[in-house]
Coordinates of C-alpha atoms and ligand atoms in Angstrom, one line a residue:
X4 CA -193.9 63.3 -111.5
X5 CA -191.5 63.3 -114.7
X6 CA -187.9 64.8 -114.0
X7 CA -187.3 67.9 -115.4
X8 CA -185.2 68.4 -118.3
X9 CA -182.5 70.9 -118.6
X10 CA -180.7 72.1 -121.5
X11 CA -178.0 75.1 -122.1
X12 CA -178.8 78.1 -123.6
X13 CA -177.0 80.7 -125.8
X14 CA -179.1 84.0 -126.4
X15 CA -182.8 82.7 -127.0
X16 CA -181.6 78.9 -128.1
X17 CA -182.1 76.0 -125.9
X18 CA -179.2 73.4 -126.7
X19 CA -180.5 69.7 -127.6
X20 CA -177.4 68.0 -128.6
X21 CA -174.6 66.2 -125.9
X22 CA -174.6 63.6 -123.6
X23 CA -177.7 62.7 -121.5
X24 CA -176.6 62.7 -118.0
X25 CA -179.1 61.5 -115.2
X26 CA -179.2 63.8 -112.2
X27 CA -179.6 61.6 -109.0
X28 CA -181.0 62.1 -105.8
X29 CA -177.8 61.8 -102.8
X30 CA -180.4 60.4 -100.7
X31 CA -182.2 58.1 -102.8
X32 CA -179.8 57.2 -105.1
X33 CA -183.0 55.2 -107.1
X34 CA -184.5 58.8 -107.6
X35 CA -184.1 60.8 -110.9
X36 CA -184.1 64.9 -109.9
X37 CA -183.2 65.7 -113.6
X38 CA -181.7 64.7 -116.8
X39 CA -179.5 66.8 -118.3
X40 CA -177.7 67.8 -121.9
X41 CA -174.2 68.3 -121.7
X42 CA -173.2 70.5 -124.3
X43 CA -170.0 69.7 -126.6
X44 CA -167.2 71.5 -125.8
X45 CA -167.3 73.1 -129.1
X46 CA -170.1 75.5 -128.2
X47 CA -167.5 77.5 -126.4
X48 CA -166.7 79.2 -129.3
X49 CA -170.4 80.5 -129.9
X50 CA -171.1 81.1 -126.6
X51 CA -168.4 83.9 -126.5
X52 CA -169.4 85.4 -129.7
X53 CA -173.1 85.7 -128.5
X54 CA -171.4 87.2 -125.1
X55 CA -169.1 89.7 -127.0
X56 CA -172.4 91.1 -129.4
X57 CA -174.0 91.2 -126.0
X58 CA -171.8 93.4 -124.2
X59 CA -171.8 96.5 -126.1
X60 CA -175.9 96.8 -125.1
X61 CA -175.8 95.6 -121.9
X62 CA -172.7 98.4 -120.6
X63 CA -174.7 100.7 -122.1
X64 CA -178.1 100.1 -120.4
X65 CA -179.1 103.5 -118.9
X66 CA -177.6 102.5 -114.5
X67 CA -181.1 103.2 -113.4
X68 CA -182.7 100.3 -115.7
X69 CA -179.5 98.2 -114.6
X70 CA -180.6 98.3 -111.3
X71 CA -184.4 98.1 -111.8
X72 CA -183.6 94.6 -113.2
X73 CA -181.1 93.4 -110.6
X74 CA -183.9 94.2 -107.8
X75 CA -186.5 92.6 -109.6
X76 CA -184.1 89.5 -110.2
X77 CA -183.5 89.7 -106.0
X78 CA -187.3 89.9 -105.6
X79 CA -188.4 87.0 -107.8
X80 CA -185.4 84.8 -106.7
X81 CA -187.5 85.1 -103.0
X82 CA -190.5 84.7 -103.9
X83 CA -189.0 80.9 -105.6
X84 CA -187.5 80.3 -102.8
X85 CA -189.3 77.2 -101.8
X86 CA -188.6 75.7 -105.5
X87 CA -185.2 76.4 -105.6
X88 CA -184.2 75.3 -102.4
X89 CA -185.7 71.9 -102.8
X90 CA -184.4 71.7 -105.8
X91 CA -180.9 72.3 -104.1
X92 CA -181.9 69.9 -101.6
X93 CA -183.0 67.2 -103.6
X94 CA -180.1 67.3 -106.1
X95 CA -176.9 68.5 -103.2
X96 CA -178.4 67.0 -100.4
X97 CA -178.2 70.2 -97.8
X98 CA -181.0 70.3 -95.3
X99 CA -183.9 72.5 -96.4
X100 CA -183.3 75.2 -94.1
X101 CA -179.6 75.5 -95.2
X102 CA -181.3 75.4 -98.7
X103 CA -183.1 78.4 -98.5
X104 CA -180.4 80.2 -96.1
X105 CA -178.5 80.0 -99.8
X106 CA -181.4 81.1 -101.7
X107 CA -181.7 83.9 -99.4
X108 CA -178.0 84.6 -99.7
X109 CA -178.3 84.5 -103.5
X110 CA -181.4 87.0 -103.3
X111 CA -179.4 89.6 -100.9
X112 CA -176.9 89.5 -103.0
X113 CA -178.8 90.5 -105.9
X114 CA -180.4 93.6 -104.1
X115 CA -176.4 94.5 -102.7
X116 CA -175.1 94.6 -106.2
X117 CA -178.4 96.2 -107.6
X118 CA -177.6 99.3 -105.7
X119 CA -174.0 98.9 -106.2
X120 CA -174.8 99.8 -109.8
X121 CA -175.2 103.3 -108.8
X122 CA -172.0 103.3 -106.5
X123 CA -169.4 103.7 -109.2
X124 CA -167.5 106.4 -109.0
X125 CA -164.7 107.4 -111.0
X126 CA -161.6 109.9 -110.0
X127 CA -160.4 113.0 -110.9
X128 CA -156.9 114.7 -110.4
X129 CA -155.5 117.9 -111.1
X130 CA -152.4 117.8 -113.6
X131 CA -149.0 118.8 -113.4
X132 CA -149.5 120.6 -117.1
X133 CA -151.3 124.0 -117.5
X134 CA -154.7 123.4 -118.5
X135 CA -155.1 120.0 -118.6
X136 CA -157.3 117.9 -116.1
X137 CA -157.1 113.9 -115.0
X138 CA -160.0 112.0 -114.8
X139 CA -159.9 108.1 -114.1
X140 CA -162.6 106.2 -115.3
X141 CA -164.2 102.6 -114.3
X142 CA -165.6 100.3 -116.9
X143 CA -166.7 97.2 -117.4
X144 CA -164.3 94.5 -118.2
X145 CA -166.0 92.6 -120.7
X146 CA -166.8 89.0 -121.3
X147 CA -166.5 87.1 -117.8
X148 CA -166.8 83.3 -117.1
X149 CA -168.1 82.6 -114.0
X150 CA -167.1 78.6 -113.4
X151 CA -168.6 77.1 -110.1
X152 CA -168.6 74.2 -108.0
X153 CA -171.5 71.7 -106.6
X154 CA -171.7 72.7 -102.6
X155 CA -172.9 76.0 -103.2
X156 CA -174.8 75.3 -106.8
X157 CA -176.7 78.6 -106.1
X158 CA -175.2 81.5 -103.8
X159 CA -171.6 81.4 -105.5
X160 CA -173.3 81.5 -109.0
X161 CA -175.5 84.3 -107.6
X162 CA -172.4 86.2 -106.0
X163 CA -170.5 85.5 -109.0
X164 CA -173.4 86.6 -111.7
X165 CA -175.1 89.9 -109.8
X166 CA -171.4 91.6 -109.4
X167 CA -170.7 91.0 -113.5
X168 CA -174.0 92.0 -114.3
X169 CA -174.1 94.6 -111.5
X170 CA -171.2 96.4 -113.4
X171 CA -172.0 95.9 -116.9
X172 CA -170.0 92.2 -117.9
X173 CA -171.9 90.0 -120.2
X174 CA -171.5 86.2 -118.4
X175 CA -171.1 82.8 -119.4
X176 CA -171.9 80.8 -116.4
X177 CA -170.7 76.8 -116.2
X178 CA -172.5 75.5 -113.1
X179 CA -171.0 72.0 -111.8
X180 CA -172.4 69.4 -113.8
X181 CA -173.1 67.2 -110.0
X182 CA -176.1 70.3 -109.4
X183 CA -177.1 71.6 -113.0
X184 CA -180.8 71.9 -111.9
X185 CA -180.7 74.2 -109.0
X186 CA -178.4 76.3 -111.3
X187 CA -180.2 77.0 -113.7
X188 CA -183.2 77.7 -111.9
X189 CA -181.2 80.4 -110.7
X190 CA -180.2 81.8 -114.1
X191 CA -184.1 81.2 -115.2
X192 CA -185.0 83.4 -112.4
X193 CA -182.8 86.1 -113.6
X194 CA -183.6 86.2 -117.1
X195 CA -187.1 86.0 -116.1
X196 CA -186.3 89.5 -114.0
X197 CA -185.2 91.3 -116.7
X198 CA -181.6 90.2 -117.8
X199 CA -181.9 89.5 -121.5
X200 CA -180.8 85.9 -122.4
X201 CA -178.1 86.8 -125.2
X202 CA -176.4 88.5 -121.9
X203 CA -176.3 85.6 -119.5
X204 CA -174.9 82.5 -121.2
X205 CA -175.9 79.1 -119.8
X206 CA -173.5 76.2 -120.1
X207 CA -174.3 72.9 -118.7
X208 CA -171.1 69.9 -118.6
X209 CA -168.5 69.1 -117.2
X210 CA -164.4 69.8 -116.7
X211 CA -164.2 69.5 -120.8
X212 CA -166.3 71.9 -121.4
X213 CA -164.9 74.6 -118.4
X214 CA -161.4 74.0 -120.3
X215 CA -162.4 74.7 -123.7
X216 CA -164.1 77.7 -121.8
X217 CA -161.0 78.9 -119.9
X218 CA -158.9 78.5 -122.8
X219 CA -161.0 80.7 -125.3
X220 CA -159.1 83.7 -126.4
X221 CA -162.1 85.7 -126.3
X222 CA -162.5 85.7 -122.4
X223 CA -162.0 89.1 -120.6
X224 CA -162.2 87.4 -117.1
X225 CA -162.7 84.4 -115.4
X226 CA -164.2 84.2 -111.7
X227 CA -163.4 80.9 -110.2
X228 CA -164.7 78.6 -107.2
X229 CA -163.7 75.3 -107.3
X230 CA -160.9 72.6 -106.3
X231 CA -157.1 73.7 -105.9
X232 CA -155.9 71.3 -108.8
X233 CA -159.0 72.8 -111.2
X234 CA -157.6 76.5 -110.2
X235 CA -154.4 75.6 -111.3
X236 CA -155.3 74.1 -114.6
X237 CA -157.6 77.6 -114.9
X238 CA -154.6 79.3 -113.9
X239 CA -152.4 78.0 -116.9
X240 CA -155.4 78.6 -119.5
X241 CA -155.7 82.5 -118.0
X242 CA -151.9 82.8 -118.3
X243 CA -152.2 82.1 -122.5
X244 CA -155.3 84.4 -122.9
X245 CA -154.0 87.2 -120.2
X246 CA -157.7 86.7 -119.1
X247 CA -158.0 88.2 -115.6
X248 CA -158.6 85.9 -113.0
X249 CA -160.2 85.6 -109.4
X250 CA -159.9 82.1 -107.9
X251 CA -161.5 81.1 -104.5
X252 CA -160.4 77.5 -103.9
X253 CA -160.0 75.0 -100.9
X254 CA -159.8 75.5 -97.2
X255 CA -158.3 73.8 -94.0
X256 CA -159.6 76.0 -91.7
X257 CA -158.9 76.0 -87.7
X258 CA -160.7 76.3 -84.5
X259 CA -158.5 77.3 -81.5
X260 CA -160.4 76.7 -77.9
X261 CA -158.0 78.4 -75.1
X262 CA -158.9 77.5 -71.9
X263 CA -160.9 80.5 -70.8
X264 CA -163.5 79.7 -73.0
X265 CA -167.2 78.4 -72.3
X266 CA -166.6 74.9 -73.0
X267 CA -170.7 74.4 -74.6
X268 CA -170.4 77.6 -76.6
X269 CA -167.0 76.2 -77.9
X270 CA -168.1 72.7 -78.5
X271 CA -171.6 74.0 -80.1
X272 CA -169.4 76.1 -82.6
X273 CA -166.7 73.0 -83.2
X274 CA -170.0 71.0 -84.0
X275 CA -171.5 73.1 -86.0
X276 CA -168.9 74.7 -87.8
X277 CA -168.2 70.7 -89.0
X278 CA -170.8 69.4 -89.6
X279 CA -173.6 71.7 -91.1
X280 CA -174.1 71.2 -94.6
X281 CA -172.5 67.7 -94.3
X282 CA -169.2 69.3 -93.9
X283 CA -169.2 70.4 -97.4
X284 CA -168.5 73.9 -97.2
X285 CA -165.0 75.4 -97.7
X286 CA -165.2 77.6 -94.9
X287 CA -165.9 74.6 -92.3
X288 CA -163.6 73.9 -89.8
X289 CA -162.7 70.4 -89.7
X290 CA -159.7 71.1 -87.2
X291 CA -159.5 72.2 -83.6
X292 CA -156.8 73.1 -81.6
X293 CA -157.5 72.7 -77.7
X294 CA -155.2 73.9 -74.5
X295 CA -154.6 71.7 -71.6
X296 CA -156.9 73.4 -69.1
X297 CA -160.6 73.0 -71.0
X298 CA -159.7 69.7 -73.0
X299 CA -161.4 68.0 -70.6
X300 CA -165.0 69.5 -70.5
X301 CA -164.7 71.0 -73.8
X302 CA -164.6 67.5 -75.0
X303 CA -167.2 65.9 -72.7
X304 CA -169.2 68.3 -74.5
X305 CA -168.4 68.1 -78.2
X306 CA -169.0 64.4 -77.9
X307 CA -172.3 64.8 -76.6
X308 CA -173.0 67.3 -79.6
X309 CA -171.5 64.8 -82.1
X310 CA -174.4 62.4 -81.1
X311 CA -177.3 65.3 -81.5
X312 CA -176.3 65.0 -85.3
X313 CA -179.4 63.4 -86.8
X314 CA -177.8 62.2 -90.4
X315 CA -181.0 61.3 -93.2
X316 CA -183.3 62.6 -95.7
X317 CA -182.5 66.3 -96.3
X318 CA -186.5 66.8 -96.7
X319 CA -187.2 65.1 -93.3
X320 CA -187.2 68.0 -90.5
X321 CA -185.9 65.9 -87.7
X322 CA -182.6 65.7 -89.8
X323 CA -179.7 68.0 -89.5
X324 CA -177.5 66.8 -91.8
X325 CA -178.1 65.1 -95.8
X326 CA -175.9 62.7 -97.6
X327 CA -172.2 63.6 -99.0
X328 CA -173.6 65.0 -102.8
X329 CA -172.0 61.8 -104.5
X330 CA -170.3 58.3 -104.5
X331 CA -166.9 59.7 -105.2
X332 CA -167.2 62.3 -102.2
X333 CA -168.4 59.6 -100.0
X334 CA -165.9 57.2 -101.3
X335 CA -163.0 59.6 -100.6
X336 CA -164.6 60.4 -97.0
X337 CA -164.6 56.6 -96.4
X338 CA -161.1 56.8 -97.1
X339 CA -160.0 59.1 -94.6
X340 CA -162.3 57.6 -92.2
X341 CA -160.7 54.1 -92.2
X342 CA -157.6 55.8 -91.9
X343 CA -158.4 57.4 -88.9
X344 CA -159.5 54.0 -87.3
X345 CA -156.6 52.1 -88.4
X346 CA -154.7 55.2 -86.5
X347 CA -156.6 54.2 -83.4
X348 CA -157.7 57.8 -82.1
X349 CA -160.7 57.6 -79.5
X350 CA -163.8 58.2 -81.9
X351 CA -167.0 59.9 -81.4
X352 CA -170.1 59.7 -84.4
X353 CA -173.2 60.7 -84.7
X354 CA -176.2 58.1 -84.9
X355 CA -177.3 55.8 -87.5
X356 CA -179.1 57.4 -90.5
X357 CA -182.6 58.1 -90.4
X358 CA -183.7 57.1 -93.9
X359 CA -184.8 53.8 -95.5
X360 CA -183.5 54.6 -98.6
X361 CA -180.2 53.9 -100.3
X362 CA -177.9 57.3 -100.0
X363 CA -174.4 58.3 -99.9
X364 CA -175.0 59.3 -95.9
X365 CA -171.8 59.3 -93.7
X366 CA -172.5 59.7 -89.9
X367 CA -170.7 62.8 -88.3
X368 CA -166.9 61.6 -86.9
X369 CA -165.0 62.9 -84.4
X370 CA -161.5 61.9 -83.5
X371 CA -159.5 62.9 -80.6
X372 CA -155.7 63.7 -80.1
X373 CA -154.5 63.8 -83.9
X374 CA -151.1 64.0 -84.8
X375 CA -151.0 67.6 -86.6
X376 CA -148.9 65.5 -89.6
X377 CA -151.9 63.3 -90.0
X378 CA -153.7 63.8 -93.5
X379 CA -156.9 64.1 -91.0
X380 CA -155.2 67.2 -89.5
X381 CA -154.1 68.4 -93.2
X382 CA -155.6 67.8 -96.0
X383 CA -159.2 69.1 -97.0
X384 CA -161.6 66.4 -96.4
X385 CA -165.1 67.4 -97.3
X386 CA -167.2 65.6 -95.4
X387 CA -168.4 65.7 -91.8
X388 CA -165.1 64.7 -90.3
X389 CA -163.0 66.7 -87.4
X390 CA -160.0 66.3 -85.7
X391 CA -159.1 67.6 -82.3
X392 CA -155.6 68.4 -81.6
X393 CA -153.7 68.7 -78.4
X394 CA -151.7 71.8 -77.9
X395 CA -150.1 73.8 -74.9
X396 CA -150.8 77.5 -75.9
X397 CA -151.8 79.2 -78.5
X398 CA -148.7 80.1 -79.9
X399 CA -148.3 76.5 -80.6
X400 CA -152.3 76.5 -82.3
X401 CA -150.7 79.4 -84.3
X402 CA -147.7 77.4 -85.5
X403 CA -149.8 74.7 -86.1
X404 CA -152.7 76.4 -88.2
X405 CA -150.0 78.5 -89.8
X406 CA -148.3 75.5 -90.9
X407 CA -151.3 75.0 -94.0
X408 CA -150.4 75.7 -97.5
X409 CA -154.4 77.1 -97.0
X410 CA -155.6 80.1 -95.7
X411 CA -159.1 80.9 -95.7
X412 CA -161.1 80.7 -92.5
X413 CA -160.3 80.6 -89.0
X414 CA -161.6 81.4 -85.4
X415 CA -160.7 81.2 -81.9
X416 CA -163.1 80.8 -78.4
X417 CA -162.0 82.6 -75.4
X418 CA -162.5 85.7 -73.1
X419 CA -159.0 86.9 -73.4
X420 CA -158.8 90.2 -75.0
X421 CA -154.8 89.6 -75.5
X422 CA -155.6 86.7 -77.6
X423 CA -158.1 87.6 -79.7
X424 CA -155.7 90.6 -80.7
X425 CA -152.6 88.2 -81.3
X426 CA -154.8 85.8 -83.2
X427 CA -156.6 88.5 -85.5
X428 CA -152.8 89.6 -86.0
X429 CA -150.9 86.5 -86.4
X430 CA -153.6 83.7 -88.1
X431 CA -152.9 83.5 -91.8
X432 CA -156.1 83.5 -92.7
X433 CA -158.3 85.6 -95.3
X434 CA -161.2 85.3 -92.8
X435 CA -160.9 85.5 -89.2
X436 CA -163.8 84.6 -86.4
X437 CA -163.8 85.1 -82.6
X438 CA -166.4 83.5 -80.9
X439 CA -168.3 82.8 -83.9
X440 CA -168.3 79.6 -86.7
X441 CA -165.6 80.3 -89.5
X442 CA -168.4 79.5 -92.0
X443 CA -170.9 81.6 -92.4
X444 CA -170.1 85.6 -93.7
X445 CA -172.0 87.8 -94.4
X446 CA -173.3 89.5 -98.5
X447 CA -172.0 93.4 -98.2
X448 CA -168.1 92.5 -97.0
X449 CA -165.1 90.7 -99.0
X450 CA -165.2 87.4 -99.0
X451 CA -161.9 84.9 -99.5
X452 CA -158.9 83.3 -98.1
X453 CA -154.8 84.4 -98.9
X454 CA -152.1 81.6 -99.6
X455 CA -153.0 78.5 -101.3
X456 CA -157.0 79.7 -100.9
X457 CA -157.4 82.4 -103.2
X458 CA -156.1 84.4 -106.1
X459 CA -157.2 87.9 -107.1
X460 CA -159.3 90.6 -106.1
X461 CA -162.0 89.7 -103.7
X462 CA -165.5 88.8 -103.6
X463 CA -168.7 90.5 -103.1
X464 CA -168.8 94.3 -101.3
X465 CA -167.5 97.2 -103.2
X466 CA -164.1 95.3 -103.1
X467 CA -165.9 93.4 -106.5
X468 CA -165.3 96.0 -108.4
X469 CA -161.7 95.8 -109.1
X470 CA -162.4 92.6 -110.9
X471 CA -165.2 93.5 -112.5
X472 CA -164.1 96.7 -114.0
X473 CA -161.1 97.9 -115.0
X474 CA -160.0 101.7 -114.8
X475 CA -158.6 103.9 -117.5
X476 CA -157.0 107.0 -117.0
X477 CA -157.6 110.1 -119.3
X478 CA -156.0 113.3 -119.9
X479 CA -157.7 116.2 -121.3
X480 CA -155.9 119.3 -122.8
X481 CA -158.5 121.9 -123.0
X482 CA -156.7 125.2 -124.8
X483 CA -157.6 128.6 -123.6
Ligands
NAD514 P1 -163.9 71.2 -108.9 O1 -162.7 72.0 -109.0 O2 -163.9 69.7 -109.2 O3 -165.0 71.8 -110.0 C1 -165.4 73.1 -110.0 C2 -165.9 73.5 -111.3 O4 -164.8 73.5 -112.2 C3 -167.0 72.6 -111.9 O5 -167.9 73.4 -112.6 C4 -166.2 71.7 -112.9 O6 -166.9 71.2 -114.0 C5 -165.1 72.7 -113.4 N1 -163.9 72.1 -114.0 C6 -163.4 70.9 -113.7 N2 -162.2 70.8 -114.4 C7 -162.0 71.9 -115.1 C8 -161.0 72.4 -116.0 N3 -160.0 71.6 -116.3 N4 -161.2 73.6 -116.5 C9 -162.2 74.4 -116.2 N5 -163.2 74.0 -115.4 C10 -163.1 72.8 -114.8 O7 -164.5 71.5 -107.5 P2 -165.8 70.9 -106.8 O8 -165.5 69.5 -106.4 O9 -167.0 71.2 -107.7 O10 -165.9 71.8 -105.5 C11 -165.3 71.5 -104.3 C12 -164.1 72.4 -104.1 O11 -164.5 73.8 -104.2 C13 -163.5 72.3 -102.7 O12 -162.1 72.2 -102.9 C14 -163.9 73.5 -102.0 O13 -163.0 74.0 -101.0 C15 -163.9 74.5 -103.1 N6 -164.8 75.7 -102.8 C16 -164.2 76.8 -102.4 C17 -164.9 77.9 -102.1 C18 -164.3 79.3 -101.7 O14 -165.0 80.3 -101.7 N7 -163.0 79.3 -101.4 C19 -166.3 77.8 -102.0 C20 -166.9 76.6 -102.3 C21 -166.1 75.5 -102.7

């Protein structure tokens, strides 16, 4: 079978010229998923104007149409839900059923917004002056880039594209260039619903082309999701164009156990929340914090879950968790990994891989006792790595977690009433979990971290449209 080809688009034109880039299979590194064009840098500037002449029909598409569109787009992205999520698969490396949990994420989210459309409301006030009446009005705020990264290469473009449709945006959509394919089967999908091409813009390439993007005066509002150091740079382009900006960037998130808990439901969620989707997800929790009296058992436990981690082909059922999605990931993994060893924490991992094919697989780790200073205890790692850390009580967990620069998951186990209230109080955290996985929320409520983790409005739920739209506020004299 040949490799699909894929190309950007602006309106009805498929883009030919750019850089070749060879997609590669994470597990079989000898495999080619796709070949893609990047496009130059210098298409920025048409992409925007396309956008812009866009915009004026699209805002004024009758709501009712809107919406038709937005649950046929939901519909059709289901019924390609096996394509897509292999496609994910093949070119990310998640598991298939985690592949088509995120096409089913990206398909909800499309029917949420679709009846969103009909949800905005405006306001109305009475005035101070004789006569006169207030109202404020929503509308859409334009031109949005939507830039997103590899781990989730089709619910956070889906999240990103349904609300800005949803209210009326034109988009410009710059996948990562690591998963370009599963992307833009997504945005195929959609036009292929209803959304006329000029409206959604694809872009396909890399950090170049997202800066010549970012920078481009003719930007309304840019929706981010991506690395810290990326949302800064983004951050510095916004602050020229006075683009509006929503950022959802790294994690470091925590898992407290207290000593009440059930040791296997704790240890099943420690696991899980780790290791699924290779660790790769910004609202895994790669840290937990354990008291004295259930550090014991709970570990006995989460050592004997470590090794249930089957580690291979995404594509092979038996397998839990794929390869890291590229050398660089798995390289910087390694790093942390040898690290840890040198350290000389006791070490738990998960068994050998079960492929016989060259991939950038890395075995589940689990290290015990970590100093809270350690770069394994702070710093965002990305892969299927966790550290367990001693503490006496959970104000100390709460110091500890606290202590981040990050803040966008975190969860406790236990039965104590008085500490789930302190925690759900005191954890500095955008998203908090009691007795559940910190990944793993939900398409109709906000969605994103405080501190370091996020910046601006949130997304998804009716919270989206304060990014998405802006108000104006008009007074009316009407003489009598
Ligand atoms: P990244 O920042 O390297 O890349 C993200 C996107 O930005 C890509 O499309 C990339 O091409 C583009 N880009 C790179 N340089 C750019 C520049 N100078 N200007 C404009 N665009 C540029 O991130 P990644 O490696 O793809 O993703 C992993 C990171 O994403 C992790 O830190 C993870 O925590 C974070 N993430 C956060 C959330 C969240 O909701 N908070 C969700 C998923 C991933």
């Amino acid at each position: 079978m040949t490799a699909p080809h894929i190309r950007s688009r602006i309106a009805n034109e498929w883009l030919e010229h750019g850089h070749i880039h060879e997609i590669r299979n994470p597990a079989d590194i000898g495999e080619t998923v796709a070949t893609a064009v990047f496009a130059e840098p210098l298409e920025a500037d048409r992409a925007v104007r396309t956008a812009r002449s866009a915009f004026d029909f699209w805002r004024r598409m009758p709501l009712m149409q809107r919406t038709h569109i937005l649950f046929s787009a939901s519909r059709l992205i289901a019924e390609h839900s096996q394509s897509i999520a292999r496609a994910i698969s093949r070119e990310q490396g998640k598991v298939l059923p985690e592949a088509m949990g995120e096409v089913q994420r990206a398909s909800d989210i499309f029917a949420y917004f679709a009846g969103e459309v009909l949800r905005m409301r405006g306001e109305h006030y009475p005035s101070t002056r004789p006569n006169t009446e207030i109202e404020v009005v929503r509308e859409p705020v334009g031109v949005v880039l939507a830039i997103t990264p590899w781990n989730f290469p089709v619910a956070i473009p889906a999240t990103k594209i349904a609300a800005a449709l949803a209210y009326g945006n034109s988009v410009i959509l710059k996948p990562s260039e690591v998963t370009p394919l599963s992307t833009s089967l997504l945005v195929e999908t959609v036009v292929a619903a209803g959304v006329p091409e000029s409206v959604l813009t694809l872009l396909i390439g890399g950090g170049q082309l997202g800066a010549s993007l970012a920078r481009h005066p003719g930007i309304d509002a840019i929706s981010f999701t991506g690395s810290i150091e990326t949302g800064r740079s983004i951050r510095r382009a916004a602050a020229e164009t006075e683009a509006e900006l929503q950022l959802e960037l790294g994690g470091k998130n925590a898992w407290v156990v207290l000593d009440d808990a059930d040791p296997a439901l704790a240890a099943r969620i420690a696991a899980e929340s780790a290791f699924l989707g290779s660790g790769q997800r910004c609202t895994a929790s790669s840290i937990v914090l354990v008291t004295p009296g259930i550090r014991t058992t709970f570990l006995e436990h989460l050592r004997e879950e470590v090794t249930r981690f089957i580690t291979g082909d995404p594509l092979d059922p038996e397998v839990r968790i794929g390869p890291l999605v590229s050398a660089a990931q798995r390289d910087k993994v390694e790093t942390y990994l040898q690290q840890a060893r040198v350290a000389g924490y006791r070490m738990t991992t998960g068994p050998a891989p079960r492929s016989s094919h060259a991939g950038y697989f890395v075995v589940p780790h689990m290290f015990e006792s970590v100093d809270p200073e350690d770069t394994l205890a702070t710093d965002e790692i990305f892969g299927p790595v966790l550290a367990t850390l001693d503490v006496p009580d959970l104000e100390t967990a709460l110091m500890i977690a606290n202590r981040s620069p990050y803040g966008l998951s975190a969860g406790i186990c236990t039965r104590s009433l008085a500490a789930v209230q302190k925690f759900k109080r005191e954890m500095e955290a955008g998203i908090v979990t009691v007795n559940l996985p910190t990944a793993g929320s939900e398409p109709h409520v906000p969605f994103g971290g405080v501190k370091q983790s996020s910046h601006g409005p949130r997304e998804i739920s009716s919270h989206a449209a304060s990014f998405f739209t802006r108000t104006r506020t008009i007074y009316t004299s009407v003489p009598v």
